[in-house]
Tab-separated table of C-alpha atoms in Angstrom:
chain	number	residue	atom	x	y	z
A	1	MET	CA	18.669	6.254	13.253
A	2	THR	CA	22.308	7.108	12.725
A	3	GLY	CA	24.382	10.059	11.624
A	4	ARG	CA	23.905	13.754	12.212
A	5	PRO	CA	20.324	14.694	13.178
A	6	PRO	CA	18.373	16.503	10.465
A	7	SER	CA	17.721	20.241	10.560
A	8	ALA	CA	14.243	19.747	9.033
A	9	ALA	CA	12.115	16.841	7.893
A	10	VAL	CA	9.357	15.775	5.532
A	11	LEU	CA	7.209	12.853	6.643
A	12	VAL	CA	5.487	10.994	3.791
A	13	LEU	CA	2.195	9.226	4.543
A	14	HIS	CA	0.667	6.970	1.898
A	15	GLY	CA	-2.990	6.062	1.474
A	16	GLY	CA	-4.861	3.033	2.724
A	17	TYR	CA	-8.380	1.834	3.448
A	18	GLU	CA	-11.327	2.838	5.576
A	19	THR	CA	-10.993	-0.394	7.543
A	20	GLY	CA	-8.286	-2.991	7.801
A	21	LEU	CA	-6.510	-4.300	10.878
A	22	ALA	CA	-3.987	-6.393	8.966
A	23	ALA	CA	-0.514	-5.016	8.407
A	24	PRO	CA	0.087	-3.283	5.054
A	25	ALA	CA	1.195	-5.604	2.285
A	26	PRO	CA	4.982	-5.837	1.914
A	27	GLY	CA	7.096	-4.163	-0.747
A	28	PRO	CA	5.634	-3.927	-4.253
A	29	LEU	CA	2.333	-5.452	-3.084
A	30	ASN	CA	1.627	-2.276	-1.115
A	31	LEU	CA	0.083	-0.251	-3.941
A	32	PRO	CA	-0.753	2.826	-1.825
A	33	GLY	CA	2.873	2.896	-0.686
A	34	LEU	CA	4.208	2.529	-4.228
A	35	ARG	CA	2.017	5.447	-5.307
A	36	MET	CA	3.982	7.817	-3.075
A	37	LEU	CA	7.477	6.665	-4.036
A	38	PRO	CA	7.875	8.991	-7.067
A	39	VAL	CA	6.441	11.876	-5.030
A	40	ALA	CA	8.957	11.226	-2.251
A	41	ARG	CA	11.779	11.082	-4.805
A	42	ALA	CA	10.714	14.415	-6.297
A	43	VAL	CA	10.672	15.983	-2.839
A	44	SER	CA	14.093	14.526	-2.026
A	45	ARG	CA	15.530	16.066	-5.189
A	46	ALA	CA	13.917	19.425	-4.402
A	47	VAL	CA	15.491	19.674	-0.938
A	48	ARG	CA	18.866	18.169	-1.908
A	49	GLY	CA	21.770	20.474	-1.185
A	50	GLU	CA	19.880	22.412	1.482
A	51	ALA	CA	20.597	22.128	5.182
A	52	LYS	CA	20.104	18.459	6.044
A	53	VAL	CA	16.466	17.655	5.356
A	54	ARG	CA	15.267	14.130	6.045
A	55	VAL	CA	12.535	12.727	3.798
A	56	GLN	CA	11.062	9.801	5.690
A	57	ARG	CA	8.144	7.508	5.028
A	58	VAL	CA	5.795	6.738	7.910
A	59	ARG	CA	5.271	2.999	8.223
A	60	TYR	CA	1.800	1.938	9.312
A	61	THR	CA	0.926	-0.735	11.830
A	62	HIS	CA	-2.433	-1.402	10.137
A	63	ARG	CA	-3.643	-0.791	6.598
A	64	GLY	CA	-6.898	0.978	7.572
A	65	TRP	CA	-8.065	4.112	9.369
A	66	ASN	CA	-10.410	1.959	11.452
A	67	GLY	CA	-12.909	4.485	12.714
A	68	PRO	CA	-12.211	5.932	16.162
A	69	ARG	CA	-8.965	3.936	16.380
A	70	GLU	CA	-7.404	6.360	13.846
A	71	ASP	CA	-4.488	3.970	13.466
A	72	PRO	CA	-2.347	5.905	10.936
A	73	LEU	CA	-2.651	9.047	13.063
A	74	HIS	CA	-0.950	7.275	15.955
A	75	ASP	CA	1.758	5.959	13.627
A	76	ALA	CA	2.441	9.535	12.476
A	77	LEU	CA	2.532	10.895	16.031
A	78	ARG	CA	4.938	8.146	17.078
A	79	VAL	CA	7.372	9.089	14.293
A	80	LEU	CA	7.063	12.786	15.169
A	81	ASP	CA	7.839	12.045	18.815
A	82	GLU	CA	10.865	9.955	17.818
A	83	LEU	CA	12.073	12.726	15.527
A	84	ARG	CA	11.727	15.329	18.266
A	85	HIS	CA	13.673	13.137	20.677
A	86	GLU	CA	16.438	12.719	18.094
A	87	ALA	CA	16.676	16.193	16.566
A	88	GLY	CA	14.846	18.623	18.850
A	89	ASP	CA	12.339	21.206	17.692
A	90	ILE	CA	12.984	21.131	13.954
A	91	PRO	CA	10.409	22.189	11.314
A	92	VAL	CA	8.438	19.365	9.729
A	93	VAL	CA	6.138	19.258	6.716
A	94	LEU	CA	3.673	16.376	6.546
A	95	LEU	CA	3.005	15.132	3.000
A	96	GLY	CA	0.130	12.683	2.670
A	97	HIS	CA	-2.055	11.082	0.030
A	98	SER	CA	-5.724	10.180	0.605
A	99	MET	CA	-5.932	8.413	4.004
A	100	GLY	CA	-2.360	9.527	4.651
A	101	ALA	CA	-3.414	13.135	4.080
A	102	ARG	CA	-6.190	12.668	6.635
A	103	ALA	CA	-3.645	11.351	9.119
A	104	ALA	CA	-1.358	14.294	8.351
A	105	LEU	CA	-4.148	16.802	8.934
A	106	HIS	CA	-5.045	15.181	12.249
A	107	ALA	CA	-1.388	15.058	13.351
A	108	ALA	CA	-0.721	18.710	12.497
A	109	GLY	CA	-1.147	19.841	16.090
A	110	HIS	CA	2.167	18.202	17.016
A	111	PRO	CA	4.723	20.849	18.045
A	112	LEU	CA	7.117	19.996	15.200
A	113	VAL	CA	4.609	20.412	12.379
A	114	ARG	CA	4.894	23.610	10.368
A	115	ALA	CA	2.724	22.680	7.389
A	116	VAL	CA	0.675	19.975	5.667
A	117	VAL	CA	0.531	19.172	1.956
A	118	GLY	CA	-2.396	16.879	1.205
A	119	LEU	CA	-2.749	15.047	-2.125
A	120	ALA	CA	-6.307	13.941	-2.966
A	121	PRO	CA	-7.063	14.059	0.759
A	122	TRP	CA	-9.839	12.188	2.529
A	123	CYS	CA	-11.653	14.933	4.463
A	124	PRO	CA	-14.904	13.733	6.063
A	125	PRO	CA	-17.139	16.665	7.030
A	126	GLY	CA	-16.899	16.133	10.785
A	127	ASP	CA	-13.108	16.008	10.996
A	128	PRO	CA	-11.531	18.504	13.424
A	129	VAL	CA	-9.622	21.589	12.256
A	130	THR	CA	-8.604	23.345	15.486
A	131	GLN	CA	-5.276	21.457	15.470
A	132	LEU	CA	-4.429	23.266	12.213
A	133	SER	CA	-4.357	26.704	13.840
A	134	GLY	CA	-1.045	28.435	13.105
A	135	ARG	CA	-0.148	25.902	10.388
A	136	GLU	CA	-0.018	26.241	6.618
A	137	VAL	CA	-2.192	23.757	4.752
A	138	VAL	CA	-2.141	23.260	0.981
A	139	LEU	CA	-4.386	20.600	-0.532
A	140	LEU	CA	-4.210	19.346	-4.134
A	141	HIS	CA	-7.230	17.610	-5.597
A	142	SER	CA	-8.290	16.392	-9.031
A	143	THR	CA	-11.632	17.752	-10.161
A	144	ARG	CA	-12.388	14.253	-11.486
A	145	ASP	CA	-11.588	12.357	-8.286
A	146	ARG	CA	-14.240	9.676	-7.654
A	147	VAL	CA	-12.721	8.268	-4.458
A	148	THR	CA	-12.350	11.353	-2.280
A	149	SER	CA	-14.165	14.656	-2.685
A	150	PRO	CA	-12.581	17.896	-3.950
A	151	LEU	CA	-15.580	19.763	-2.493
A	152	ALA	CA	-14.803	18.270	0.923
A	153	SER	CA	-11.221	19.507	0.544
A	154	GLN	CA	-12.498	22.997	-0.231
A	155	SER	CA	-14.753	22.877	2.811
A	156	LEU	CA	-11.879	21.796	5.043
A	157	THR	CA	-9.593	24.587	3.853
A	158	SER	CA	-12.348	27.095	4.582
A	159	ARG	CA	-13.121	25.705	8.041
A	160	ALA	CA	-9.422	25.504	8.904
A	161	ARG	CA	-8.885	29.108	7.810
A	162	ARG	CA	-11.612	30.224	10.196
A	163	ALA	CA	-9.860	28.211	12.924
A	164	GLY	CA	-6.592	30.090	12.421
A	165	ALA	CA	-4.795	28.113	9.717
A	166	ARG	CA	-3.385	29.546	6.477
A	167	THR	CA	-4.885	27.433	3.727
A	168	CYS	CA	-5.155	26.904	-0.020
A	169	LEU	CA	-6.717	24.346	-2.366
A	170	VAL	CA	-5.251	23.718	-5.833
A	171	THR	CA	-7.547	21.903	-8.264
A	172	ILE	CA	-6.023	19.705	-10.965
A	173	PRO	CA	-8.289	18.951	-13.954
A	174	GLY	CA	-7.968	15.831	-16.034
A	175	SER	CA	-6.332	13.690	-13.378
A	176	ASP	CA	-7.497	10.992	-10.971
A	177	HIS	CA	-7.305	9.875	-7.367
A	178	ALA	CA	-4.256	7.693	-7.957
A	179	MET	CA	-2.272	10.632	-9.413
A	180	ILE	CA	-1.435	8.547	-12.497
A	181	ARG	CA	-2.816	10.903	-15.121
A	182	ARG	CA	-0.783	14.136	-15.111
A	183	ALA	CA	1.641	12.519	-12.665
A	184	GLY	CA	4.331	15.103	-13.416
A	185	VAL	CA	2.036	17.872	-12.190
A	186	TRP	CA	1.490	16.169	-8.840
A	187	HIS	CA	5.186	15.429	-8.348
A	188	HIS	CA	6.354	18.912	-9.324
A	189	LEU	CA	3.765	20.757	-7.245
A	190	ALA	CA	4.286	18.563	-4.188
A	191	ALA	CA	8.054	19.111	-4.329
A	192	THR	CA	7.739	22.861	-4.947
A	193	LEU	CA	5.239	23.305	-2.130
A	194	VAL	CA	7.175	21.248	0.407
A	195	ARG	CA	10.390	23.133	-0.313
A	196	GLY	CA	8.602	26.474	-0.070
A	197	LEU	CA	6.732	25.603	3.110
A	198	LEU	CA	10.016	24.619	4.732
A	199	GLY	CA	11.231	28.137	3.918
A	200	GLN	CA	13.856	26.939	1.440
A	201	GLY	CA	12.321	28.492	-1.661
A	202	PRO	CA	9.240	30.341	-2.891
A	203	VAL	CA	5.745	28.966	-3.151
A	204	PRO	CA	3.797	29.994	-6.264
A	205	ASP	CA	2.544	33.569	-5.957
A	206	ARG	CA	-1.137	32.657	-6.101
A	207	VAL	CA	-0.671	30.032	-3.400
A	208	ALA	CA	1.067	32.623	-1.224
A	209	THR	CA	-1.833	35.025	-1.822
A	210	ALA	CA	-4.365	32.373	-0.813
A	211	LEU	CA	-2.396	31.524	2.324
A	212	ALA	CA	-2.568	35.184	3.329
A	213	LEU	CA	-6.373	35.455	3.043
A	214	PRO	CA	-8.302	36.611	6.111
A	215	ALA	CA	-10.179	34.093	8.215
A	216	ASP	CA	-13.565	35.140	6.821
A	217	ALA	CA	-12.580	34.792	3.146
A	218	ARG	CA	-14.917	32.818	0.894
A	219	ALA	CA	-13.986	29.209	0.231
A	220	ALA	CA	-13.769	29.972	-3.488
A	221	ASP	CA	-11.193	32.709	-2.865
A	222	GLY	CA	-8.792	30.171	-1.408
A	223	THR	CA	-9.225	27.773	-4.336
A	224	ILE	CA	-6.809	28.000	-7.272
A	225	ALA	CA	-7.138	26.238	-10.609
A	226	LEU	CA	-3.956	24.671	-11.910
A	227	ALA	CA	-4.142	26.933	-14.966
A	228	GLY	CA	-3.563	29.906	-12.668
A	229	LEU	CA	-0.149	28.639	-11.588
A	230	PRO	CA	3.189	28.833	-13.418
A	231	ALA	CA	3.664	26.119	-16.025
A	232	VAL	CA	4.545	22.713	-14.607
A	233	PRO	CA	5.275	19.385	-16.318
A	234	GLY	CA	2.008	17.964	-17.653
A	235	GLY	CA	1.588	15.423	-17.744
A	236	GLY	CA	-3.242	0.889	-14.548
A	237	THR	CA	-6.254	0.745	-12.882
A	238	GLU	CA	-6.563	1.496	-9.212
A	239	ARG	CA	-8.458	-0.653	-6.788
A	240	ARG	CA	-11.040	1.898	-5.710
A	241	SER	CA	-13.378	-0.069	-3.473
A	242	ARG	CA	-13.123	1.344	0.046
A	243	GLN	CA	-9.543	2.481	-0.600
A	244	ARG	CA	-8.443	5.848	0.790
């Protein structure tokens, strides 16, 4: 890395597969990686002109989560350690989709991490939440997702809140796991949330209210329908088998 160290950073983690020890496909053949490119561009535009914020994609060693190996988690932690060595204790938001959101949630205990934004996250019921204590966590999930579960996302936000995190789930009707339908909504919300969670702008009022809920709040109280937020822009076939 060259040039002046950043004053803050956003690490972008794309999706992948439950299992897969091969390296991710290169360039345009890496469909999960391509899926996050417009989101990363929207975030870059949102933080442009602020104190130097680096938007950086995490590159995976393997294409799968691979059970207890948790390969993308270690890739994320490696980048966070490198960033800390380069720039010191700067604030970082982790922005992940599907498997990448799972990796982001697991990596949130790293000292640099201030917040996590998870898009259609993969949240198995037994995943830990204690590492989220003191962090802000906002998950976005389509109500029609057939690859990962919006109910599992709601459960995770509730469990994490009880563990000391500040959490919120935003549900997006009429979309899909790949964020193709209503793509503008995903891009706009991700950019707005990342900028706000870095402290460089506001988050939507209802999201802020949810983040301030007490630890014993009902899961439903921390869940916001898209219709309850300020107006945002509205609006291929994904390989779904075992993809996260």
